[in-house]
CSV table of C-alpha atoms in Angstrom, one decimal:
chain,number,residue,atom,x,y,z
A,1000,MET,CA,6.1,-14.8,-23.6
A,1001,PRO,CA,2.6,-16.2,-22.7
A,1002,SER,CA,0.9,-13.2,-24.5
A,1003,ASN,CA,1.9,-10.7,-27.1
A,1004,VAL,CA,2.3,-7.0,-26.9
A,1005,LEU,CA,-0.5,-4.6,-27.4
A,1006,GLY,CA,-2.1,-4.0,-30.8
A,1007,SER,CA,-5.0,-2.0,-32.4
A,1008,CYS,CA,-7.5,-4.6,-31.2
A,1009,CYS,CA,-6.8,-3.4,-27.6
A,1010,TYR,CA,-8.6,-0.1,-28.1
A,1011,GLN,CA,-11.3,-0.9,-30.7
A,1012,GLY,CA,-14.8,-2.2,-30.1
A,1013,VAL,CA,-18.3,-1.1,-29.3
A,1014,LYS,CA,-19.3,1.5,-26.7
A,1015,HIS,CA,-22.0,0.2,-24.4
A,1016,GLU,CA,-25.2,2.0,-23.3
A,1017,GLY,CA,-26.0,2.7,-19.7
A,1018,GLN,CA,-25.5,5.1,-16.8
A,1019,PRO,CA,-22.7,4.3,-14.4
A,1020,CYS,CA,-23.7,4.6,-10.8
A,1021,GLY,CA,-20.3,4.8,-9.1
A,1022,ARG,CA,-18.2,7.9,-8.5
A,1023,ILE,CA,-14.8,9.4,-9.2
A,1024,GLU,CA,-12.4,9.8,-6.3
A,1025,ASN,CA,-8.7,10.2,-5.7
A,1026,ILE,CA,-6.0,8.1,-4.0
A,1027,GLY,CA,-3.3,10.6,-3.6
A,1028,GLU,CA,-2.6,11.8,-7.2
A,1029,THR,CA,-4.3,8.8,-8.8
A,1030,GLU,CA,-7.9,9.1,-9.9
A,1031,ILE,CA,-10.2,6.1,-9.4
A,1032,TYR,CA,-13.7,5.0,-10.2
A,1033,ILE,CA,-15.3,3.3,-7.3
A,1034,SER,CA,-18.6,1.4,-7.2
A,1035,GLU,CA,-20.0,0.0,-3.9
A,1036,PRO,CA,-22.8,-2.5,-3.1
A,1037,THR,CA,-25.7,-1.6,-0.9
A,1038,SER,CA,-25.1,-2.5,2.7
A,1039,SER,CA,-27.6,-5.3,2.5
A,1040,ALA,CA,-25.8,-6.8,-0.5
A,1041,SER,CA,-22.2,-6.4,0.7
A,1042,ASN,CA,-20.2,-9.6,1.1
A,1043,GLY,CA,-17.3,-7.8,2.7
A,1044,TYR,CA,-14.9,-8.5,-0.2
A,1045,GLY,CA,-13.2,-6.1,-2.6
A,1046,ILE,CA,-12.2,-6.2,-6.3
A,1047,LEU,CA,-9.4,-4.2,-7.7
A,1048,TYR,CA,-10.3,-3.9,-11.4
A,1049,LEU,CA,-7.3,-3.3,-13.7
A,1050,THR,CA,-8.5,-2.0,-17.0
A,1051,ASP,CA,-7.5,-2.3,-20.6
A,1052,ILE,CA,-5.7,0.7,-22.2
A,1053,ILE,CA,-8.9,2.7,-22.6
A,1054,GLY,CA,-8.8,3.3,-18.9
A,1055,HIS,CA,-11.1,3.9,-15.9
A,1056,LYS,CA,-13.3,6.5,-17.5
A,1057,PHE,CA,-14.5,4.3,-20.3
A,1058,VAL,CA,-18.2,3.7,-19.8
A,1059,ASN,CA,-17.9,0.0,-20.6
A,1060,ALA,CA,-15.4,-0.5,-17.7
A,1061,GLN,CA,-17.5,1.5,-15.3
A,1062,LEU,CA,-20.7,-0.4,-16.1
A,1063,LEU,CA,-18.8,-3.7,-15.7
A,1064,ALA,CA,-17.5,-2.4,-12.3
A,1065,ASP,CA,-21.0,-1.6,-11.3
A,1066,GLN,CA,-22.1,-5.2,-12.2
A,1067,TYR,CA,-19.4,-6.6,-9.9
A,1068,ALA,CA,-20.6,-4.2,-7.1
A,1069,GLU,CA,-24.2,-5.3,-7.6
A,1070,ASN,CA,-22.9,-8.8,-6.6
A,1071,GLY,CA,-21.6,-7.6,-3.3
A,1072,TYR,CA,-18.1,-6.3,-3.9
A,1073,VAL,CA,-16.5,-2.9,-3.3
A,1074,VAL,CA,-14.9,-2.2,-6.7
A,1075,VAL,CA,-12.0,0.1,-7.2
A,1076,VAL,CA,-10.9,0.9,-10.8
A,1077,PRO,CA,-7.7,3.0,-10.8
A,1078,ASP,CA,-6.3,5.2,-13.5
A,1079,LEU,CA,-3.3,3.1,-14.5
A,1080,PHE,CA,-2.0,5.6,-17.0
A,1081,HIS,CA,-1.4,8.9,-15.2
A,1082,GLY,CA,-4.2,10.6,-17.1
A,1083,ASP,CA,-3.0,9.2,-20.4
A,1084,PRO,CA,-5.3,6.4,-21.6
A,1085,VAL,CA,-5.6,5.4,-25.2
A,1086,PRO,CA,-8.5,7.1,-26.9
A,1087,PHE,CA,-11.3,4.6,-27.8
A,1088,ASN,CA,-11.3,3.6,-31.5
A,1089,SER,CA,-8.2,5.7,-32.2
A,1090,ASP,CA,-7.1,6.2,-35.8
A,1091,MET,CA,-4.6,3.4,-36.5
A,1092,ALA,CA,-2.9,5.6,-39.1
A,1093,THR,CA,-1.9,8.2,-36.7
A,1094,PHE,CA,-1.8,6.5,-33.3
A,1095,SER,CA,1.3,4.5,-32.2
A,1096,ILE,CA,1.1,2.0,-29.4
A,1097,PRO,CA,4.9,1.9,-28.9
A,1098,THR,CA,5.0,5.7,-28.7
A,1099,TRP,CA,2.1,5.7,-26.2
A,1100,MET,CA,3.8,3.0,-24.1
A,1101,GLN,CA,6.8,5.3,-23.8
A,1102,GLY,CA,4.5,8.0,-22.4
A,1103,ALA,CA,5.2,10.4,-25.2
A,1104,TYR,CA,1.5,11.4,-25.7
A,1105,GLY,CA,0.8,12.2,-22.1
A,1106,ALA,CA,1.2,15.5,-20.3
A,1107,LYS,CA,3.3,13.9,-17.6
A,1108,LYS,CA,5.4,11.9,-20.1
A,1109,VAL,CA,5.3,8.8,-17.8
A,1110,PRO,CA,6.0,5.5,-19.5
A,1111,HIS,CA,3.3,2.8,-19.0
A,1112,THR,CA,5.6,0.2,-17.5
A,1113,PRO,CA,5.8,-1.8,-14.3
A,1114,PRO,CA,7.9,0.8,-12.3
A,1115,ASN,CA,5.1,3.3,-12.8
A,1116,VAL,CA,2.0,1.0,-12.8
A,1117,ASP,CA,2.9,-1.3,-9.8
A,1118,PRO,CA,2.6,1.6,-7.3
A,1119,ILE,CA,-0.9,2.4,-8.5
A,1120,VAL,CA,-2.0,-1.2,-8.1
A,1121,GLN,CA,-0.5,-1.3,-4.6
A,1122,ALA,CA,-2.3,1.9,-3.7
A,1123,GLY,CA,-5.6,0.4,-4.9
A,1124,LEU,CA,-5.1,-2.7,-2.8
A,1125,ASP,CA,-4.2,-0.6,0.3
A,1126,THR,CA,-7.4,1.4,-0.2
A,1127,LEU,CA,-9.6,-1.6,-0.3
A,1128,ARG,CA,-8.0,-3.1,2.7
A,1129,GLN,CA,-7.5,0.0,4.9
A,1130,LYS,CA,-10.3,2.4,3.9
A,1131,HIS,CA,-13.0,-0.1,2.9
A,1132,ASN,CA,-12.0,-2.9,5.4
A,1133,CYS,CA,-12.3,-5.6,2.8
A,1134,LYS,CA,-11.5,-8.9,4.4
A,1135,LYS,CA,-10.4,-10.5,1.1
A,1136,ILE,CA,-9.5,-9.1,-2.3
A,1137,ALA,CA,-9.9,-10.3,-5.8
A,1138,LEU,CA,-8.0,-9.0,-8.8
A,1139,VAL,CA,-9.8,-8.5,-12.2
A,1140,GLY,CA,-7.6,-7.7,-15.2
A,1141,TYR,CA,-8.5,-7.2,-18.9
A,1142,CYS,CA,-5.9,-6.9,-21.6
A,1143,PHE,CA,-3.2,-4.5,-20.3
A,1144,GLY,CA,-4.6,-4.9,-16.8
A,1145,ALA,CA,-4.2,-8.7,-16.9
A,1146,LYS,CA,-0.4,-8.4,-16.8
A,1147,TYR,CA,-0.6,-6.6,-13.5
A,1148,ALA,CA,-3.2,-8.9,-12.1
A,1149,VAL,CA,-0.8,-11.8,-12.8
A,1150,ARG,CA,2.1,-9.8,-11.3
A,1151,PHE,CA,0.3,-9.2,-8.0
A,1152,LEU,CA,-1.1,-12.7,-7.8
A,1153,GLY,CA,2.5,-13.6,-6.9
A,1154,SER,CA,2.7,-11.0,-4.2
A,1155,GLY,CA,0.7,-12.8,-1.5
A,1156,GLN,CA,-1.4,-9.7,-1.0
A,1157,VAL,CA,-4.5,-10.9,-2.8
A,1158,ASP,CA,-6.7,-14.0,-2.6
A,1159,VAL,CA,-7.8,-14.8,-6.2
A,1160,GLY,CA,-7.7,-13.5,-9.7
A,1161,PHE,CA,-9.6,-13.4,-13.0
A,1162,ILE,CA,-8.2,-12.2,-16.3
A,1163,GLY,CA,-9.7,-11.7,-19.7
A,1164,HIS,CA,-7.8,-11.8,-23.1
A,1165,PRO,CA,-4.4,-10.9,-21.5
A,1166,ALA,CA,-1.6,-8.9,-23.1
A,1167,MET,CA,2.1,-8.6,-22.3
A,1168,VAL,CA,2.2,-11.2,-19.6
A,1169,GLU,CA,5.7,-12.6,-19.3
A,1170,LYS,CA,6.4,-16.2,-18.5
A,1171,LYS,CA,8.3,-15.4,-15.3
A,1172,GLU,CA,5.3,-13.4,-14.1
A,1173,LEU,CA,3.0,-16.3,-14.7
A,1174,GLU,CA,5.4,-18.7,-13.0
A,1175,GLY,CA,5.2,-16.6,-9.9
A,1176,VAL,CA,1.5,-16.9,-9.4
A,1177,LYS,CA,0.6,-18.1,-5.9
A,1178,ARG,CA,-3.2,-17.7,-5.9
A,1179,PRO,CA,-6.1,-19.2,-7.9
A,1180,LEU,CA,-6.3,-17.8,-11.4
A,1181,ALA,CA,-9.1,-18.0,-14.0
A,1182,LEU,CA,-8.8,-16.9,-17.6
A,1183,ALA,CA,-11.4,-16.0,-20.2
A,1184,ALA,CA,-9.9,-16.4,-23.7
A,1185,ALA,CA,-11.1,-15.5,-27.2
A,1186,GLU,CA,-11.2,-18.0,-30.0
A,1187,THR,CA,-9.6,-15.4,-32.3
A,1188,ASP,CA,-6.9,-13.3,-30.7
A,1189,ASP,CA,-3.7,-12.0,-32.2
A,1190,ILE,CA,-2.5,-10.9,-28.8
A,1191,PHE,CA,-3.2,-14.2,-27.1
A,1192,PRO,CA,-3.2,-16.8,-29.9
A,1193,ALA,CA,-3.7,-20.5,-29.5
A,1194,ASN,CA,-0.1,-21.4,-29.1
A,1195,MET,CA,0.4,-18.9,-26.3
A,1196,ARG,CA,-2.8,-20.0,-24.7
A,1197,HIS,CA,-1.4,-23.6,-24.7
A,1198,ASP,CA,1.9,-22.3,-23.2
A,1199,PHE,CA,-0.1,-20.4,-20.6
A,1200,GLU,CA,-2.0,-23.6,-19.6
A,1201,GLU,CA,1.2,-25.6,-19.5
A,1202,THR,CA,2.8,-23.1,-17.2
A,1203,LEU,CA,-0.2,-23.0,-14.8
A,1204,ARG,CA,-0.3,-26.8,-14.8
A,1205,LYS,CA,3.2,-26.9,-13.4
A,1206,LEU,CA,2.4,-24.6,-10.5
A,1207,GLU,CA,2.2,-26.7,-7.4
A,1208,GLY,CA,-1.1,-26.3,-5.5
A,1209,VAL,CA,-2.4,-23.3,-7.5
A,1210,PRO,CA,-6.0,-23.8,-8.9
A,1211,TYR,CA,-6.6,-22.5,-12.4
A,1212,GLN,CA,-9.3,-22.4,-15.0
A,1213,ILE,CA,-9.2,-21.5,-18.7
A,1214,ASN,CA,-12.4,-21.0,-20.6
A,1215,LEU,CA,-12.3,-20.5,-24.4
A,1216,TYR,CA,-15.1,-18.6,-26.0
A,1217,SER,CA,-16.0,-19.2,-29.6
A,1218,GLY,CA,-17.1,-16.5,-32.1
A,1219,VAL,CA,-15.3,-13.7,-30.3
A,1220,THR,CA,-12.0,-11.7,-30.6
A,1221,HIS,CA,-9.7,-9.9,-28.3
A,1222,GLY,CA,-11.5,-7.5,-26.0
A,1223,PHE,CA,-14.8,-9.3,-25.9
A,1224,GLY,CA,-15.0,-9.2,-22.1
A,1225,VAL,CA,-15.3,-5.4,-22.2
A,1226,ARG,CA,-15.8,-4.1,-25.7
A,1227,CYS,CA,-18.0,-6.7,-27.5
A,1228,ASP,CA,-21.0,-5.8,-29.6
A,1229,PRO,CA,-24.0,-6.7,-27.4
A,1230,LYS,CA,-26.2,-6.7,-30.5
A,1231,VAL,CA,-24.4,-9.8,-31.7
A,1232,ARG,CA,-25.8,-12.8,-29.9
A,1233,ALA,CA,-22.5,-14.8,-29.7
A,1234,GLN,CA,-20.5,-11.8,-28.5
A,1235,ARG,CA,-23.1,-10.9,-25.8
A,1236,PHE,CA,-23.3,-14.5,-24.6
A,1237,ALA,CA,-19.5,-14.7,-24.3
A,1238,LYS,CA,-19.2,-11.5,-22.4
A,1239,GLU,CA,-21.9,-12.4,-20.0
A,1240,SER,CA,-20.5,-15.9,-19.5
A,1241,ALA,CA,-17.1,-14.6,-18.8
A,1242,PHE,CA,-18.5,-12.3,-16.2
A,1243,PHE,CA,-20.3,-15.2,-14.5
A,1244,GLN,CA,-17.1,-17.2,-14.8
A,1245,ALA,CA,-15.4,-14.6,-12.7
A,1246,LEU,CA,-18.2,-14.4,-10.1
A,1247,GLN,CA,-18.3,-18.2,-9.7
A,1248,TRP,CA,-14.5,-18.3,-9.4
A,1249,PHE,CA,-14.5,-15.7,-6.7
A,1250,GLU,CA,-17.3,-17.4,-4.8
A,1251,GLU,CA,-15.4,-20.6,-4.8
A,1252,HIS,CA,-12.1,-19.2,-3.7
A,1253,LEU,CA,-13.1,-16.3,-1.4
A,1254,ARG,CA,-15.7,-18.0,0.7
A,1255,ASP,CA,-14.5,-19.5,4.0
A,1256,LYS,CA,-13.8,-23.2,3.6
A,1257,VAL,CA,-15.8,-25.5,5.9
A,1258,ASN,CA,-14.6,-29.0,6.6
A,1259,SER,CA,-17.2,-31.5,5.6
A,1260,SER,CA,-15.9,-34.1,8.0
């Protein structure tokens, strides 16, 4: 497996300050956070942002979605968990990730597995394409969400992807990637340690004709792309750099190619 299962580092971190400027809507029974650019800033592209296990209502995720929107993208952040995200900074003594994965804590008792998450991702893509008329779509996935970004990069429905500190990605999912994929990795990460990062790189290297990029950020741990401590200079720099990595990757692979000859 190119990345390990979830752990306590997937729901711990620092809550960021700021006022989100997007809004909550629904796609059928699924709640989403949506953030849109001004008409003058719009580039006509969409981003489906697949969150870590804290979910779409976490202020850090909403602020990050707003940042992507400020750069021209319509951003949809779906509730991947049927109203059952992991509470931020949960007590490790009483909260069980395996129990949560089975859906036991949620009111709907829905397991957080591909048969239940894939349809939510699909609905988000359909919304960007059909309701918002996005001509091209990028996937962003952090931690839990990275698995589903990878899965759908093999579907032919999206144009490019960026993931940060992935969890639970299986080798067969990575081997199926058909679109450009960039990765932001932490120097210290029990979920995505160095040996798995090297396996990840080797798998991507063998994919014919699929561009990839892997950036390793020192001085940070799992979750830095969303939940870092902005008061710590190295962490703030890594988070900001990973964000710009994503923007540059999208700019390169979404823009229309012009022959130089």
